[in-house]
Amino acid sequence: MFHPRRTLRALLLPLAAGLALTALPAQTAQAASTLTNGGFESDGAGAALPAGWSEYGTTAASFAESGGHSGSYRLSHWSSSAYKVETYQYLSGLTNGNYKLTAWVRSGGGQNSAYIALKNCGSAEQRTNLPVSASGWIRIVVPINVTNNQCTISINSDANAGNWINVDDLTFASGTSGTSIRGSDVSSIAKSEALGGTYRTSSGTTADPLAVLKSAGQNYARLKVWVNPADGYNNKTRVLAMAKRIKAQGMKLLVDFHYSDTWADPGAQSKPAAWAGHSYTQLKSDVYNHTYDVLNALKAQGTTADMVQVGNEINGGMLWNEGSTSNWSQLAGLLNSGYDAVKAVNSSTTVALHLAKGGDLSGTRWWFDNAVANGVKFDVIGLSYYGYWHGTLYDFQTTLDDAAARYGKPVFVAETAYPFRLDSEDSHENIINLDSELVSGYPATTAGQTRWMNDIASIVEAVPNGRGLGVFYWESTWTAVTGNGWDPTDSSSGNGWENQALFGYDDRALPAMAWFSHR
């Protein structure tokens, strides 16, 4: 079949090739106030230049093909040799204001860069990188403030031979996006400093770690609370002292109640020694009194908690066995005791419930369906998501989006992290220390760690209806310091996490702190 546009393009190619790296071509794309052919359905498979779009660079690497996100076709970037290509569309006649581009994307990873941008819109260019997801489609968003009645939508690849991306179902409409929480857990600082640990800026100057994190863009800090820990750290007194430092930096405070003397997580929810043998009725009072006591003391010193987790990674419940998920009515009573104590101290403090396994859709639904059925009160949902344990980025987005929609609540990532190297600084084996444990497309390098955090933040930003609050990194300041190990009862225990801190083995701030400046 005669295809006039392909014939025209064939005639233009030699001319374009001669100009390729000298100047951007004139804006010849269809200038319209609405996005044209955002689903790449206009041409069928094999369209070298999709209708409504223009190309620049290695134009043969940009084409439409079968296998869409919702329809039959998609845009792909791919070449058997290294390539740089931009597929773009120029919009004019726009009413000034805030807009949001939404796109569904996949990427095999490995590119120098692969991103969607909004540029020439009158305000600073905005970009969102494509997360590495070879099978499942991921939704990303790019917000922009249009001030000059026009905007260019730009899909970019700077890629090595064989690298590929798929893009589909783009929409450009009024709206905005961003995240309000760019935080990290800093519970390790006090003990680290007491044992001689130091923290440095990226240039090597010794500094307050909280100040370093704040200058990078951190706006929220998370502190865990243990009832009566063996080493005295992370108890009420230490939390009060650290809260003063956090608030002095202008950061908000998340208080994470474990309701234990040591780590509480899906595999362990041990009662504090002081509450051992208490009846269920007593435990409800214990939860209320402990929660109220810590939070009221924080309020009294002028450092009121902004958010509180009632329990930590409580997939199996808490205060076993009375508060196990095998007895939902009792677990609900304990959780509501915590909620009521939080609100009694300060009614505007946000109450979060926190599960691990952020890629487990069915498990997260099961848990919160039971919580709702049993009248559990909560304001927001927090999920831990570690990509090397908790499923793919697609699984993560699916679970996060579903939780926000199904329960009508804001969601956030309560914990995530990624290694910047695999070897240990101390004699304790790292929890993630093999290439085979890593997430495909995210190497254990400073660049891989940075990419991981930006992509996690992008997925949270894309939660529909503005329900994605943000992300807490775990644990940004837990560097290798002799004595500051895993076990509060054993000063010789090592740290299996120093390769996932945000300070390096030279104690300097790592490049991944750049994620704190994510929208």
Coordinates of C-alpha atoms in Angstrom, one line a residue:
M1 CA 0.0 0.0 0.0
F2 CA 1.2 3.5 -0.9
H3 CA 2.1 5.3 2.4
P4 CA 2.7 9.0 1.6
R5 CA 4.2 9.9 5.0
R6 CA 6.8 7.1 4.9
T7 CA 7.7 8.2 1.3
L8 CA 8.1 11.8 2.5
R9 CA 10.1 10.7 5.5
A10 CA 12.4 8.7 3.2
L11 CA 13.1 11.8 1.2
L12 CA 13.8 13.9 4.3
L13 CA 16.1 11.4 6.0
P14 CA 19.3 12.4 4.1
L15 CA 18.7 16.0 4.9
A16 CA 17.9 15.3 8.6
A17 CA 21.0 13.1 8.9
G18 CA 23.1 16.0 7.8
L19 CA 21.6 18.3 10.5
A20 CA 21.3 15.7 13.2
L21 CA 23.8 17.0 15.7
T22 CA 24.0 20.7 14.7
A23 CA 20.6 22.0 15.8
L24 CA 17.2 20.9 16.9
P25 CA 14.8 20.8 13.9
A26 CA 12.1 23.4 13.7
Q27 CA 8.9 22.7 15.5
T28 CA 7.0 21.1 12.6
A29 CA 5.0 18.8 14.7
Q30 CA 1.2 19.2 14.8
A31 CA 0.7 22.2 17.1
A32 CA -2.5 21.6 19.1
S33 CA -3.9 22.3 22.5
T34 CA -4.5 18.5 23.1
L35 CA -2.2 15.6 22.8
T36 CA -2.5 13.7 19.5
N37 CA -2.3 9.9 19.2
G38 CA -1.2 9.4 22.8
G39 CA -2.0 5.7 22.5
F40 CA -0.1 5.2 19.2
E41 CA -3.1 3.6 17.6
S42 CA -3.4 5.8 14.5
D43 CA -1.1 4.0 12.2
G44 CA -1.0 0.3 13.0
A45 CA 2.1 -1.7 13.5
G46 CA 5.4 -0.7 12.1
A47 CA 4.8 3.0 11.7
A48 CA 8.2 4.6 11.5
L49 CA 6.8 7.9 12.6
P50 CA 3.6 7.8 14.6
A51 CA 0.9 10.4 13.6
G52 CA 1.2 13.6 15.5
W53 CA 4.8 13.0 16.7
S54 CA 8.2 14.1 15.5
E55 CA 11.6 12.5 15.9
Y56 CA 15.1 13.7 16.3
G57 CA 18.4 11.9 16.4
T58 CA 18.7 8.2 15.5
T59 CA 15.2 8.3 14.1
A60 CA 15.2 4.6 13.0
A61 CA 15.3 3.7 16.7
S62 CA 11.8 5.2 17.3
F63 CA 8.7 3.4 15.9
A64 CA 5.2 2.1 16.7
E65 CA 4.7 -1.6 17.0
S66 CA 2.2 -4.2 18.3
G67 CA 1.8 -4.9 22.0
G68 CA 0.1 -1.9 23.6
H69 CA -0.7 -1.3 27.2
S70 CA -4.4 -0.9 26.6
G71 CA -4.8 -0.8 22.8
S72 CA -3.0 -2.8 20.1
Y73 CA 0.1 -0.6 19.6
R74 CA 2.8 1.2 21.5
L75 CA 5.8 3.4 20.9
S76 CA 9.2 1.7 21.2
H77 CA 12.8 2.8 21.2
W78 CA 15.3 0.1 20.2
S79 CA 18.2 -0.4 18.0
S80 CA 20.8 -3.1 17.5
S81 CA 23.5 -0.4 17.9
A82 CA 23.9 2.4 20.3
Y83 CA 21.5 5.2 19.7
K84 CA 20.1 8.6 20.9
V85 CA 16.6 9.4 19.9
E86 CA 13.8 11.8 21.0
T87 CA 10.2 11.3 20.1
Y88 CA 8.3 14.6 20.7
Q89 CA 5.1 16.5 20.3
Y90 CA 4.7 20.2 20.4
L91 CA 1.5 21.6 22.0
S92 CA 0.5 25.2 21.5
G93 CA -2.6 27.3 22.4
L94 CA -2.6 25.9 25.9
T95 CA -4.3 27.8 28.8
N96 CA -1.6 28.6 31.3
G97 CA -1.7 26.6 34.5
N98 CA -0.7 23.3 36.0
Y99 CA -0.7 20.2 33.9
K100 CA 0.2 16.5 34.4
L101 CA 1.4 14.1 31.8
T102 CA 0.6 10.4 32.6
A103 CA 2.3 7.6 30.7
W104 CA 2.5 3.8 30.9
V105 CA 6.0 2.6 30.4
R106 CA 8.3 -0.4 30.3
S107 CA 12.1 -0.6 30.0
G108 CA 14.7 -3.3 29.8
G109 CA 17.2 -1.0 31.5
G110 CA 20.8 -0.4 30.8
Q111 CA 20.4 3.0 29.1
N112 CA 22.6 6.0 29.9
S113 CA 19.2 7.7 30.3
A114 CA 15.6 7.0 29.4
Y115 CA 13.0 9.5 30.5
I116 CA 9.9 11.5 29.6
A117 CA 10.2 15.3 29.9
L118 CA 8.0 18.3 29.6
K119 CA 10.0 21.3 28.3
N120 CA 9.7 24.7 26.6
C121 CA 6.7 25.2 28.8
G122 CA 7.9 28.5 30.3
S123 CA 8.9 27.0 33.6
A124 CA 11.8 24.7 34.5
E125 CA 11.9 21.4 32.5
Q126 CA 10.5 18.4 34.4
R127 CA 11.7 14.9 33.9
T128 CA 10.7 11.4 35.1
N129 CA 12.9 8.5 34.4
L130 CA 11.5 5.2 33.2
P131 CA 11.8 2.6 35.9
V132 CA 13.3 -0.7 34.8
S133 CA 10.4 -3.1 34.3
A134 CA 10.8 -5.6 31.5
S135 CA 7.4 -7.2 31.8
G136 CA 4.8 -5.2 33.7
W137 CA 3.7 -1.8 32.6
I138 CA 4.4 1.0 35.2
R139 CA 2.5 4.3 35.4
I140 CA 4.6 7.4 35.7
V141 CA 3.7 11.1 35.8
V142 CA 5.4 14.4 34.9
P143 CA 3.9 17.6 36.3
I144 CA 4.5 21.1 34.8
N145 CA 3.4 24.7 35.2
V146 CA 2.7 26.1 31.7
T147 CA 3.3 29.8 31.6
N148 CA 3.8 30.5 27.9
N149 CA 0.7 28.8 26.4
Q150 CA 2.8 25.9 25.0
C151 CA 4.7 22.8 26.0
T152 CA 6.7 20.0 24.4
I153 CA 6.2 16.4 25.4
S154 CA 9.6 14.6 24.9
I155 CA 10.3 10.9 25.1
N156 CA 14.1 10.4 25.3
S157 CA 16.6 7.5 25.1
D158 CA 20.3 7.7 25.2
A159 CA 20.9 4.0 24.9
N160 CA 23.4 1.2 24.3
A161 CA 22.9 -1.5 21.6
G162 CA 19.9 -3.6 22.3
N163 CA 18.4 -1.4 25.1
W164 CA 14.7 -0.8 24.7
I165 CA 11.7 1.1 26.1
N166 CA 8.0 0.9 25.5
V167 CA 5.7 3.9 26.0
D168 CA 1.9 4.0 25.7
D169 CA -1.4 5.7 26.7
L170 CA -0.1 9.2 27.3
T171 CA -2.5 11.8 28.6
F172 CA -1.9 15.5 29.2
A173 CA -4.4 17.2 31.3
S174 CA -4.9 19.8 34.0
G175 CA -3.5 18.6 37.4
T176 CA -0.5 18.4 39.5
S177 CA 1.6 15.8 41.4
G178 CA 4.5 15.5 43.8
T179 CA 5.3 14.0 47.1
S180 CA 5.1 15.6 50.5
I181 CA 7.3 13.1 52.4
R182 CA 11.0 12.7 51.5
G183 CA 12.2 11.1 54.7
S184 CA 14.5 8.5 56.3
D185 CA 14.8 6.5 59.5
V186 CA 17.6 8.0 61.6
S187 CA 17.2 5.8 64.7
S188 CA 20.8 4.7 64.6
I189 CA 22.4 8.2 65.1
A190 CA 22.5 8.6 68.8
K191 CA 24.2 5.3 69.5
S192 CA 26.5 5.7 66.5
E193 CA 27.7 9.1 67.7
A194 CA 28.1 7.9 71.3
L195 CA 30.4 5.1 70.0
G196 CA 32.5 7.5 67.9
G197 CA 30.7 7.4 64.6
T198 CA 31.1 10.4 62.4
Y199 CA 29.3 11.7 59.4
R200 CA 30.6 13.9 56.6
T201 CA 29.4 16.1 53.8
S202 CA 30.1 14.8 50.2
S203 CA 33.2 17.0 50.2
G204 CA 34.5 15.4 53.5
T205 CA 33.7 18.0 56.1
T206 CA 32.5 16.5 59.5
A207 CA 28.9 17.5 60.1
D208 CA 25.7 16.8 61.9
P209 CA 24.1 14.0 59.9
L210 CA 20.7 15.5 60.3
A211 CA 22.0 18.8 58.8
V212 CA 23.5 16.9 55.9
L213 CA 20.2 15.1 55.2
K214 CA 18.3 18.3 55.5
S215 CA 20.5 20.1 53.1
A216 CA 20.0 17.3 50.6
G217 CA 16.2 17.8 50.8
Q218 CA 15.1 15.4 53.6
N219 CA 12.0 16.9 55.3
Y220 CA 10.8 14.1 57.5
A221 CA 12.6 11.8 60.0
R222 CA 11.5 8.5 61.5
L223 CA 12.4 7.2 64.9
K224 CA 11.6 3.8 66.3
V225 CA 10.6 3.4 70.0
W226 CA 11.4 0.3 72.0
V227 CA 9.9 0.0 75.5
N228 CA 12.9 -1.1 77.6
P229 CA 15.8 -2.0 75.2
A230 CA 18.8 -3.7 76.7
D231 CA 21.3 -1.0 75.5
G232 CA 19.1 1.9 76.5
Y233 CA 18.9 3.3 73.0
N234 CA 15.6 3.9 71.1
N235 CA 13.8 4.3 74.5
K236 CA 11.6 7.2 75.5
T237 CA 14.5 9.3 76.8
R238 CA 16.7 8.9 73.7
V239 CA 13.7 9.5 71.4
L240 CA 12.9 12.8 73.2
A241 CA 16.5 14.0 72.8
M242 CA 16.7 13.1 69.1
A243 CA 13.3 14.6 68.4
K244 CA 14.7 18.0 69.6
R245 CA 17.4 17.7 67.0
I246 CA 15.0 16.7 64.2
K247 CA 12.6 19.5 64.9
A248 CA 15.5 22.0 65.1
Q249 CA 16.3 21.1 61.5
G250 CA 12.8 22.0 60.5
M251 CA 11.9 18.4 59.8
K252 CA 8.7 16.6 60.6
L253 CA 8.7 13.6 62.9
L254 CA 7.3 10.1 62.5
V255 CA 7.4 8.0 65.7
D256 CA 7.4 4.3 65.0
F257 CA 6.2 2.2 68.0
H258 CA 7.4 -1.4 68.0
Y259 CA 5.6 -2.3 71.3
S260 CA 8.6 -4.5 72.1
D261 CA 12.1 -4.3 73.7
T262 CA 13.7 -5.2 70.4
W263 CA 13.0 -5.5 66.7
A264 CA 9.3 -6.1 65.7
D265 CA 8.7 -7.3 62.2
P266 CA 6.7 -10.0 60.4
G267 CA 8.8 -12.7 62.0
A268 CA 8.8 -11.4 65.6
Q269 CA 6.4 -9.4 67.7
S270 CA 7.6 -10.2 71.2
K271 CA 6.0 -8.5 74.1
P272 CA 8.2 -6.2 76.2
A273 CA 9.5 -7.9 79.3
A274 CA 7.5 -5.5 81.5
W275 CA 4.2 -6.6 79.9
A276 CA 4.9 -10.3 79.8
G277 CA 2.1 -12.3 81.4
H278 CA -0.4 -9.4 81.2
S279 CA -3.9 -10.2 80.3
Y280 CA -5.4 -8.9 77.0
T281 CA -7.3 -6.2 78.9
Q282 CA -4.0 -5.1 80.6
L283 CA -2.2 -5.1 77.2
K284 CA -4.8 -2.7 75.8
S285 CA -4.0 -0.4 78.7
D286 CA -0.2 -0.9 78.2
V287 CA -0.5 0.1 74.6
Y288 CA -2.5 3.2 75.4
N289 CA -0.3 4.3 78.4
H290 CA 3.0 3.7 76.6
T291 CA 1.9 5.5 73.4
Y292 CA 0.4 8.4 75.4
D293 CA 3.4 8.7 77.7
V294 CA 5.9 9.0 74.9
L295 CA 3.8 11.3 72.7
N296 CA 2.7 13.5 75.5
A297 CA 6.4 14.0 76.6
L298 CA 7.3 14.9 73.0
K299 CA 4.4 17.4 72.9
A300 CA 5.4 18.9 76.3
Q301 CA 8.9 19.7 75.1
G302 CA 7.6 21.3 71.9
T303 CA 8.3 18.5 69.5
T304 CA 4.9 17.0 68.8
A305 CA 4.9 14.0 66.5
D306 CA 3.5 14.7 63.1
M307 CA 2.8 11.0 62.3
V308 CA 2.8 7.8 64.4
Q309 CA 3.0 4.2 63.4
V310 CA 0.9 2.0 65.7
G311 CA 3.1 -1.1 65.3
N312 CA 6.0 -2.0 63.0
E313 CA 5.5 -4.4 60.0
I314 CA 2.5 -5.9 61.7
N315 CA 1.5 -8.4 59.0
G316 CA 1.1 -11.1 61.6
G317 CA -0.3 -8.7 64.2
M318 CA 1.6 -7.5 67.3
L319 CA 2.1 -8.4 71.0
W320 CA 2.0 -12.1 70.3
N321 CA 0.1 -14.1 70.9
E322 CA -2.8 -12.0 72.2
G323 CA -2.5 -9.5 69.3
S324 CA -1.9 -12.1 66.5
T325 CA -3.9 -12.0 63.3
S326 CA -5.3 -15.3 64.4
N327 CA -7.5 -13.2 66.8
W328 CA -8.5 -10.1 64.8
S329 CA -11.0 -8.7 67.3
Q330 CA -8.2 -8.6 69.9
L331 CA -5.7 -7.2 67.5
A332 CA -8.2 -4.5 66.5
G333 CA -8.6 -3.6 70.2
L334 CA -4.9 -3.1 70.7
L335 CA -4.5 -1.1 67.5
N336 CA -7.4 1.1 68.5
S337 CA -5.9 1.7 71.9
G338 CA -2.8 3.0 70.1
Y339 CA -4.9 5.2 67.8
D340 CA -6.9 6.6 70.7
A341 CA -3.8 7.5 72.6
V342 CA -2.3 9.3 69.6
K343 CA -5.4 11.4 69.1
A344 CA -5.7 12.1 72.9
V345 CA -2.3 13.8 72.8
N346 CA -2.8 15.6 69.5
S347 CA -5.9 15.1 67.3
S348 CA -4.0 16.3 64.2
T349 CA -1.2 13.7 64.4
T350 CA -1.6 11.2 61.5
V351 CA -1.9 7.5 62.5
A352 CA -0.4 5.0 60.1
L353 CA -0.7 1.2 60.0
H354 CA 2.5 -0.4 58.6
L355 CA 2.8 -3.7 56.7
A356 CA 5.8 -5.2 55.1
K357 CA 5.8 -7.0 51.7
G358 CA 4.8 -4.0 49.6
G359 CA 4.4 -6.1 46.5
D360 CA 1.9 -8.6 48.0
L361 CA -1.5 -7.5 46.7
S362 CA -3.5 -10.4 48.1
G363 CA -1.8 -10.3 51.5
T364 CA -2.3 -6.5 51.8
R365 CA -5.9 -6.8 50.9
W366 CA -6.5 -9.7 53.3
W367 CA -4.9 -7.7 56.2
F368 CA -6.7 -4.4 55.6
D369 CA -10.0 -6.0 54.7
N370 CA -9.9 -7.7 58.1
A371 CA -8.8 -4.4 59.8
V372 CA -11.8 -2.5 58.3
A373 CA -14.2 -5.4 59.1
N374 CA -13.0 -5.2 62.7
G375 CA -13.4 -1.5 63.0
V376 CA -9.7 -0.6 63.2
K377 CA -9.1 3.2 63.0
F378 CA -6.3 4.6 60.9
D379 CA -5.5 7.6 58.7
V380 CA -2.9 6.3 56.3
I381 CA -1.3 3.1 55.1
G382 CA 2.5 2.5 55.2
L383 CA 4.2 -0.3 53.3
S384 CA 7.7 -1.6 53.4
Y385 CA 9.0 -2.4 49.9
Y386 CA 12.4 -3.9 49.4
G387 CA 12.8 -4.9 45.7
Y388 CA 15.1 -7.8 46.5
W389 CA 12.4 -9.4 48.7
H390 CA 8.9 -8.0 48.0
G391 CA 8.2 -8.6 44.3
T392 CA 8.7 -6.5 41.2
L393 CA 8.1 -2.8 40.7
Y394 CA 4.9 -3.7 38.9
D395 CA 3.8 -5.7 41.9
F396 CA 4.7 -2.8 44.2
Q397 CA 2.7 -0.2 42.1
T398 CA -0.3 -2.6 41.8
T399 CA -0.4 -3.1 45.6
L400 CA 0.2 0.6 46.5
D401 CA -2.5 1.8 44.0
D402 CA -5.0 -0.8 45.1
A403 CA -4.5 0.0 48.8
A404 CA -5.1 3.7 48.2
A405 CA -8.2 3.1 46.1
R406 CA -9.7 0.2 48.0
Y407 CA -9.5 1.9 51.4
G408 CA -9.7 5.5 50.3
K409 CA -6.5 6.4 52.3
P410 CA -3.2 8.0 51.5
V411 CA -0.3 5.6 51.2
F412 CA 3.5 5.9 51.7
V413 CA 6.6 3.7 51.6
A414 CA 7.5 3.3 55.3
E415 CA 10.8 1.6 54.4
T416 CA 12.9 0.9 51.3
A417 CA 16.6 0.8 50.6
Y418 CA 19.2 -0.3 48.1
P419 CA 22.9 -1.2 48.3
F420 CA 25.6 1.1 46.8
R421 CA 28.2 -1.8 47.1
L422 CA 28.2 -5.4 48.1
D423 CA 31.3 -5.9 50.3
S424 CA 31.2 -5.3 54.1
E425 CA 33.0 -2.6 56.0
D426 CA 32.8 -4.6 59.2
S427 CA 33.3 -8.3 59.8
H428 CA 29.5 -8.9 59.7
E429 CA 28.2 -10.3 56.5
N430 CA 25.8 -7.9 54.7
I431 CA 22.2 -9.0 54.3
I432 CA 22.4 -8.2 50.6
N433 CA 25.8 -9.1 49.3
L434 CA 25.5 -11.0 46.1
D435 CA 24.8 -9.8 42.5
S436 CA 22.2 -12.5 42.2
E437 CA 20.1 -10.8 45.0
L438 CA 19.9 -7.5 43.2
V439 CA 17.0 -6.1 41.2
S440 CA 17.6 -6.4 37.5
G441 CA 18.6 -3.0 36.1
Y442 CA 19.8 -1.6 39.4
P443 CA 23.4 -2.4 40.1
A444 CA 25.0 -2.1 43.6
T445 CA 26.6 1.2 42.8
T446 CA 26.0 4.7 43.9
A447 CA 24.2 5.3 40.6
G448 CA 22.1 2.2 41.0
Q449 CA 21.1 3.2 44.5
T450 CA 20.2 6.7 43.3
R451 CA 18.2 5.3 40.4
W452 CA 16.3 2.9 42.7
M453 CA 15.2 5.7 45.1
N454 CA 14.1 8.1 42.3
D455 CA 12.1 5.3 40.7
I456 CA 10.4 4.3 43.9
A457 CA 9.5 8.0 44.5
S458 CA 8.2 8.3 40.9
I459 CA 5.9 5.3 41.5
V460 CA 4.6 6.8 44.8
E461 CA 4.1 10.2 43.0
A462 CA 2.0 8.4 40.4
V463 CA -0.6 7.0 42.8
P464 CA -4.0 8.3 41.5
N465 CA -5.9 11.1 43.2
G466 CA -2.9 12.5 44.9
R467 CA -2.8 9.7 47.5
G468 CA 0.9 9.0 47.3
L469 CA 2.5 10.8 50.2
G470 CA 6.1 9.8 49.8
V471 CA 8.9 7.6 51.0
F472 CA 11.1 6.9 54.0
Y473 CA 14.6 5.4 53.4
W474 CA 15.7 2.8 55.9
E475 CA 18.2 3.3 57.4
S476 CA 20.2 6.3 56.1
T477 CA 22.6 6.8 59.0
W478 CA 23.4 3.2 60.1
T479 CA 27.0 3.1 59.1
A480 CA 29.5 0.5 60.4
V481 CA 30.6 1.6 63.9
T482 CA 32.0 -0.9 66.4
G483 CA 29.3 -1.7 69.0
N484 CA 26.4 -0.3 67.0
G485 CA 25.3 -3.7 65.6
W486 CA 22.0 -5.5 65.1
D487 CA 21.5 -6.9 68.6
P488 CA 20.9 -4.4 71.5
T489 CA 21.9 -7.2 73.9
D490 CA 25.2 -7.9 72.3
S491 CA 27.7 -5.1 71.8
S492 CA 29.9 -7.3 69.6
S493 CA 27.1 -7.9 67.0
G494 CA 27.8 -6.3 63.6
N495 CA 25.9 -4.3 61.1
G496 CA 24.5 -6.1 58.0
W497 CA 23.2 -2.9 56.5
E498 CA 26.1 -0.4 56.2
N499 CA 26.2 -1.0 52.4
Q500 CA 22.6 0.4 52.2
A501 CA 23.2 3.5 54.2
L502 CA 23.2 7.0 52.6
F503 CA 26.7 7.7 54.0
G504 CA 29.6 5.7 52.4
Y505 CA 32.4 3.7 54.0
D506 CA 34.4 7.0 54.1
D507 CA 31.4 8.4 56.1
R508 CA 30.6 10.9 53.3
A509 CA 27.1 11.7 52.0
L510 CA 26.4 9.5 49.0
P511 CA 25.0 10.7 45.6
A512 CA 21.7 8.9 46.3
M513 CA 20.8 11.7 48.7
A514 CA 19.8 13.5 45.5
W515 CA 16.5 11.6 45.7
F516 CA 15.4 13.8 48.6
S517 CA 15.0 16.5 46.0
H518 CA 12.5 14.4 44.0
R519 CA 9.3 16.3 43.4

